[in-house]
Amino acid sequence: MIVIRKLSECTLDQAVQVWNAGFSGYLVDMTTNPDAFMTRQAYEQLSPQHSIVAFDGEQPVGFVLNGIRMAGGRTISWNGGTGVIPAYRGRGVGRKLIEASLDIYRKEGVNTATIEAFASNVPAIALYESVGYVTRDTLLVLRKTGGAAGGGPAEGTGESRGALGDALLPAAGETGGLPDAAAVRAGGHNNASGGLAVAARQANAPQEGQGGHAALSAAAARQAAARHNDASGRYTLRHGTARDAGLLPFYPALGAWQVHWASLTAGESLTMFEDGKPAGYALYKRVYDASGKLAGVTLYQCEASPDNREPETVLRTLLETVLDGYGEVSFSASHVPSSRTDLLRLLEEKGFQTVHELVWMTRDMTEEGRA
């Protein structure tokens, strides 16, 4: 008989065991270990109290990892991983787990439930649709062609191990952890072309005592504007934390869980201002290997204000600053909506190509949505 228990009632060894068995034969290698499993729980705000494991007797046979948080004044849930061990597949265990998760969402007052799945995983998508999930967008994971190889698979999708953009880079939990904030923000390499990327990193390094923010000099801003056919010098850039982007009035509150600022504990933001008003921002993360050497950069969001008159200039400048000037490291862009044709075109110009395609699905958990 299948019994559903909270993840918090399981041992760490049981959780890792059922994870690895549940993802055996999966589209990508999802093998984890206790340290990496715990690191992901913390970094992606997955809750042991809201996550569940299916048991047959004392044997764990399936699981769903869940996270719940506030975003844009609404309570949002995320299915951060679903798996069933091979011997129990096709026996309704997955459906029991998904339905039990929906019951948890209702009890916790969730307004919108979210999940991602590989676009090619037709059975999983059919299961989610059968319990009320609807596909809202296609999410693309891209990698810059010609870049240095990353450290192998590290994280996956909402049905696997997290932000697939990091799948091209070493995982923090598997490389000895992330450096401190000062090391992250002061990092970087010389830019042979001398552009804005170098100015940004040089400006940030001596100002860590000022809350991690550093407005670029007027000269650097003019240099960037000139490259984009605007010599007015009205643009400036400011480096900050991921949370800083979340406070902007045009920040999209509802989107893929892994690219939300709250999921990017070690993330950084770059905000572009036009005449002192925010014109756009980028959210990204630099990842380091066990020796402290920069392994790669992942872009999570890049948005221009809907009020800005030159959105392409804003996006180009932000992408140049975040992605250029690092040398031979791995570059990826995580969970970019296919509807963002403006951003995708600019990434493709920089040599990015799609390596994974996901569907982003939501379910309305309100009374109206259940009617």
XYZ file of C-alpha atoms in Angstrom:
371
model
C 0.000 0.000 0.000
C 1.324 3.422 -0.985
C 1.584 5.907 1.879
C 2.513 9.591 1.427
C 4.863 11.105 4.012
C 6.530 14.479 4.366
C 10.125 14.737 3.211
C 10.923 16.036 6.706
C 9.993 12.589 8.046
C 12.586 10.861 5.846
C 16.289 10.446 6.386
C 18.708 12.261 4.088
C 19.934 8.927 2.760
C 16.373 7.921 1.862
C 15.783 11.235 0.087
C 18.959 10.938 -1.997
C 18.259 7.277 -2.719
C 14.745 7.889 -4.063
C 15.924 10.960 -6.004
C 18.625 9.033 -7.835
C 16.367 6.024 -8.468
C 13.447 8.236 -9.468
C 15.531 9.936 -12.152
C 17.183 6.798 -13.479
C 16.862 6.666 -17.256
C 15.972 10.361 -17.372
C 16.672 12.744 -20.253
C 19.734 14.112 -18.463
C 21.943 12.699 -15.731
C 20.381 13.793 -12.443
C 22.566 11.865 -10.007
C 23.059 13.785 -6.763
C 24.720 13.313 -3.372
C 23.743 14.393 0.163
C 25.691 17.672 0.098
C 24.342 18.732 -3.307
C 20.801 17.705 -2.342
C 20.855 19.844 0.811
C 22.451 22.786 -1.006
C 19.710 22.809 -3.605
C 16.990 22.656 -0.939
C 18.381 25.829 0.619
C 19.254 27.788 -2.519
C 15.946 27.145 -4.283
C 13.812 27.512 -1.153
C 12.357 24.024 -1.353
C 10.473 23.064 1.785
C 10.897 19.665 3.528
C 7.531 20.324 5.227
C 5.744 20.751 1.900
C 7.718 18.165 -0.085
C 6.496 14.579 -0.041
C 7.731 11.009 -0.516
C 5.667 7.949 -1.457
C 6.468 4.812 0.536
C 5.554 1.181 -0.029
C 6.147 -0.196 3.416
C 9.523 1.224 4.393
C 10.746 1.637 0.822
C 10.635 5.127 -0.716
C 9.286 4.767 -4.262
C 8.587 8.322 -5.454
C 8.731 11.975 -4.485
C 7.730 15.556 -5.215
C 9.851 18.467 -3.996
C 7.784 21.605 -3.377
C 8.462 25.248 -2.630
C 5.946 27.926 -1.605
C 6.555 31.672 -1.373
C 5.059 35.120 -1.959
C 5.601 36.879 -5.287
C 3.828 40.006 -6.431
C 1.331 39.790 -3.590
C 0.331 36.226 -4.498
C 1.261 32.898 -2.953
C 3.129 30.832 -5.530
C 4.078 27.156 -5.405
C 6.645 25.316 -7.481
C 7.023 21.620 -8.147
C 10.815 21.451 -8.026
C 11.186 17.775 -8.868
C 9.000 14.725 -9.422
C 10.227 11.153 -9.780
C 9.130 7.542 -9.400
C 11.513 4.588 -9.196
C 11.428 2.279 -12.264
C 9.656 -0.677 -10.610
C 6.676 1.531 -9.648
C 6.218 3.514 -12.836
C 2.878 3.124 -14.595
C 1.127 2.222 -11.346
C -0.392 5.615 -10.525
C 2.224 6.665 -7.988
C 3.043 9.871 -9.867
C -0.611 10.909 -9.935
C -0.986 10.235 -6.203
C 2.023 12.463 -5.531
C 0.806 15.295 -7.770
C -2.688 15.212 -6.273
C -1.251 15.153 -2.739
C 0.862 18.182 -3.644
C -2.226 20.045 -4.880
C -3.882 19.318 -1.537
C -0.879 20.858 0.217
C -1.093 23.941 -2.018
C -4.774 24.394 -1.158
C -4.094 24.046 2.548
C -1.328 26.652 2.322
C -3.478 29.152 0.417
C -1.535 28.965 -2.830
C -2.952 31.173 -5.587
C -0.898 29.854 -8.509
C 0.894 26.519 -8.831
C 3.799 26.335 -11.285
C 5.875 23.580 -12.843
C 8.249 23.025 -15.764
C 8.786 19.929 -17.889
C 10.980 19.055 -20.824
C 8.950 19.714 -23.967
C 9.770 16.178 -25.125
C 8.459 14.579 -21.902
C 4.974 13.966 -23.271
C 3.777 11.592 -20.504
C 4.677 14.070 -17.747
C 2.971 16.941 -19.544
C -0.150 14.821 -20.050
C -0.215 14.000 -16.320
C 0.056 17.653 -15.329
C -2.646 18.644 -17.812
C -4.962 15.953 -16.441
C -4.920 17.633 -13.003
C -5.492 21.150 -14.333
C -2.114 22.563 -15.329
C -2.040 24.682 -18.495
C 1.021 25.471 -20.614
C 1.679 29.225 -20.517
C 4.957 29.497 -22.403
C 7.940 27.623 -23.729
C 11.214 28.248 -21.917
C 14.546 27.941 -23.688
C 17.930 27.165 -22.195
C 20.735 28.461 -24.372
C 24.486 28.084 -24.443
C 26.996 30.259 -26.191
C 28.664 28.256 -28.912
C 32.410 28.086 -28.898
C 32.682 28.727 -25.152
C 34.744 26.630 -22.807
C 33.112 23.451 -21.563
C 31.432 23.606 -18.209
C 31.816 21.122 -15.397
C 29.063 18.770 -16.509
C 25.435 18.520 -15.455
C 24.709 20.257 -12.208
C 21.067 21.211 -12.011
C 17.985 20.472 -14.058
C 14.433 21.637 -14.590
C 11.375 21.919 -12.397
C 11.038 18.191 -12.904
C 14.699 17.661 -12.151
C 17.321 19.668 -10.332
C 16.673 23.388 -10.709
C 17.897 26.031 -13.148
C 18.918 24.275 -16.330
C 21.144 27.184 -17.200
C 23.452 25.942 -14.478
C 23.415 22.465 -15.993
C 26.183 23.749 -18.197
C 28.236 24.868 -15.216
C 29.621 23.251 -12.057
C 27.090 23.196 -9.227
C 27.936 25.155 -6.121
C 27.187 22.165 -3.927
C 29.556 19.995 -5.950
C 32.492 22.365 -6.243
C 33.073 23.477 -2.701
C 30.500 26.274 -2.555
C 30.235 29.839 -3.741
C 32.698 32.590 -2.816
C 31.724 35.468 -0.587
C 29.827 38.408 -2.057
C 32.881 40.613 -2.373
C 34.755 37.973 -4.328
C 31.790 37.473 -6.635
C 31.313 41.152 -7.353
C 34.983 42.009 -7.721
C 35.668 39.072 -10.070
C 36.188 39.204 -13.812
C 38.859 39.345 -16.459
C 40.327 42.012 -18.697
C 38.342 42.889 -21.769
C 40.602 43.099 -24.810
C 38.301 45.649 -26.417
C 38.308 47.838 -23.325
C 34.496 48.137 -23.306
C 31.873 48.741 -20.683
C 32.219 45.309 -19.082
C 35.665 46.218 -17.737
C 34.475 49.608 -16.524
C 31.663 47.989 -14.603
C 33.888 45.505 -12.831
C 36.576 48.088 -12.065
C 33.981 50.469 -10.683
C 32.467 47.831 -8.435
C 35.603 46.454 -6.840
C 36.624 49.403 -4.593
C 33.076 50.184 -3.452
C 32.043 46.992 -1.689
C 31.663 48.899 1.569
C 28.766 50.815 0.028
C 26.268 47.971 0.050
C 27.579 46.324 -3.094
C 26.327 49.093 -5.399
C 28.478 51.080 -7.766
C 27.194 53.532 -10.344
C 29.362 53.558 -13.455
C 31.204 56.737 -14.238
C 29.730 59.218 -16.679
C 32.617 58.494 -19.044
C 31.863 54.751 -19.029
C 28.183 55.404 -19.632
C 28.960 57.685 -22.559
C 31.313 55.041 -23.956
C 28.494 52.482 -23.884
C 25.994 54.896 -25.398
C 28.379 55.788 -28.212
C 28.679 52.123 -29.207
C 24.908 52.056 -29.526
C 24.630 55.256 -31.563
C 23.653 57.461 -28.653
C 26.206 60.022 -27.517
C 23.970 61.880 -25.084
C 25.484 60.217 -22.042
C 22.082 59.955 -20.382
C 22.542 56.261 -19.511
C 24.239 54.944 -16.384
C 24.603 51.430 -14.978
C 24.504 50.259 -11.378
C 25.567 46.904 -10.010
C 23.642 45.347 -7.119
C 22.045 42.289 -5.613
C 19.385 40.134 -7.236
C 16.818 41.596 -4.840
C 17.466 45.098 -6.200
C 16.003 44.047 -9.546
C 12.944 42.636 -7.793
C 12.137 46.078 -6.411
C 11.883 47.701 -9.845
C 8.321 48.698 -10.860
C 8.438 46.660 -14.090
C 9.891 43.486 -12.580
C 7.688 40.508 -13.636
C 6.486 38.928 -10.398
C 5.170 35.691 -11.908
C 7.548 33.574 -13.927
C 9.773 30.529 -13.725
C 10.660 29.919 -10.074
C 14.376 29.399 -10.706
C 14.935 32.760 -12.401
C 13.088 34.787 -9.765
C 15.383 36.990 -7.690
C 14.505 35.074 -4.511
C 16.003 31.894 -5.994
C 19.289 33.621 -6.845
C 20.962 33.770 -3.457
C 24.353 34.313 -5.091
C 22.874 36.256 -7.990
C 23.744 39.765 -9.128
C 21.843 42.501 -10.887
C 22.804 45.238 -13.294
C 20.310 48.082 -13.574
C 20.420 50.614 -16.386
C 19.153 54.145 -15.756
C 18.076 56.784 -18.243
C 18.240 60.291 -16.801
C 18.020 58.748 -13.329
C 15.001 56.529 -14.054
C 15.340 52.722 -14.320
C 15.343 51.715 -17.977
C 16.138 48.007 -17.669
C 17.968 45.347 -15.725
C 19.752 42.008 -15.998
C 19.855 39.192 -13.435
C 22.813 36.827 -13.641
C 25.165 34.640 -11.646
C 28.866 33.935 -11.846
C 29.824 30.364 -10.935
C 33.252 29.291 -9.670
C 35.036 25.960 -9.547
C 36.572 24.401 -6.439
C 39.812 26.382 -6.882
C 37.951 29.699 -6.989
C 38.425 30.168 -10.735
C 35.493 31.559 -12.682
C 33.793 28.670 -14.496
C 30.942 30.467 -16.208
C 28.197 33.063 -16.271
C 24.460 32.340 -16.440
C 21.943 34.985 -17.488
C 18.516 34.598 -15.847
C 16.595 37.720 -16.825
C 17.125 40.737 -19.050
C 14.300 43.246 -19.293
C 13.780 46.765 -20.618
C 11.206 49.071 -19.060
C 7.995 49.177 -21.131
C 8.274 52.973 -20.953
C 11.732 53.075 -22.499
C 11.971 54.467 -26.020
C 15.064 52.462 -26.985
C 14.593 48.953 -25.584
C 17.119 47.377 -27.950
C 19.820 49.787 -26.800
C 19.032 48.900 -23.198
C 19.111 45.148 -23.809
C 22.276 45.279 -25.902
C 24.138 47.316 -23.307
C 23.074 45.043 -20.457
C 24.034 41.879 -22.352
C 27.400 43.304 -23.327
C 28.200 44.234 -19.750
C 27.091 40.931 -18.242
C 28.479 38.545 -20.864
C 31.517 40.142 -22.465
C 35.107 40.303 -21.278
C 35.547 37.033 -19.376
C 37.622 35.003 -21.793
C 37.225 31.237 -22.149
C 34.445 30.393 -19.708
C 31.038 28.814 -20.201
C 28.067 31.093 -20.940
C 24.411 30.132 -20.701
C 20.995 31.750 -20.531
C 18.396 30.039 -18.382
C 14.636 29.725 -18.906
C 14.240 32.443 -21.542
C 10.573 32.586 -22.646
C 10.169 31.845 -26.346
C 7.855 34.870 -26.433
C 10.907 37.080 -25.742
C 11.872 37.247 -29.403
C 13.727 40.528 -28.848
C 16.080 39.017 -26.270
C 16.498 35.743 -28.139
C 17.540 37.557 -31.305
C 20.253 39.450 -29.436
C 21.486 36.281 -27.713
C 21.655 34.482 -31.037
C 23.709 37.363 -32.424
C 26.159 36.699 -29.597
C 26.458 33.052 -30.578
C 23.925 31.458 -28.212
C 22.025 28.379 -29.340
C 19.131 26.532 -27.746
C 20.139 23.308 -25.986
C 16.958 22.524 -24.022
C 13.286 23.374 -24.449
C 10.845 23.307 -21.548
C 7.176 24.033 -21.085
C 6.170 26.349 -18.254
C 2.818 25.341 -16.795
C 0.575 26.941 -14.191
C -2.587 25.972 -12.364
C -5.029 28.461 -10.871
C -5.585 27.309 -7.268
C -8.235 29.907 -6.363
C -11.936 29.154 -6.016
C -12.521 30.737 -9.415
C -9.855 28.530 -10.959
C -11.422 25.393 -9.469
C -14.898 26.275 -10.692
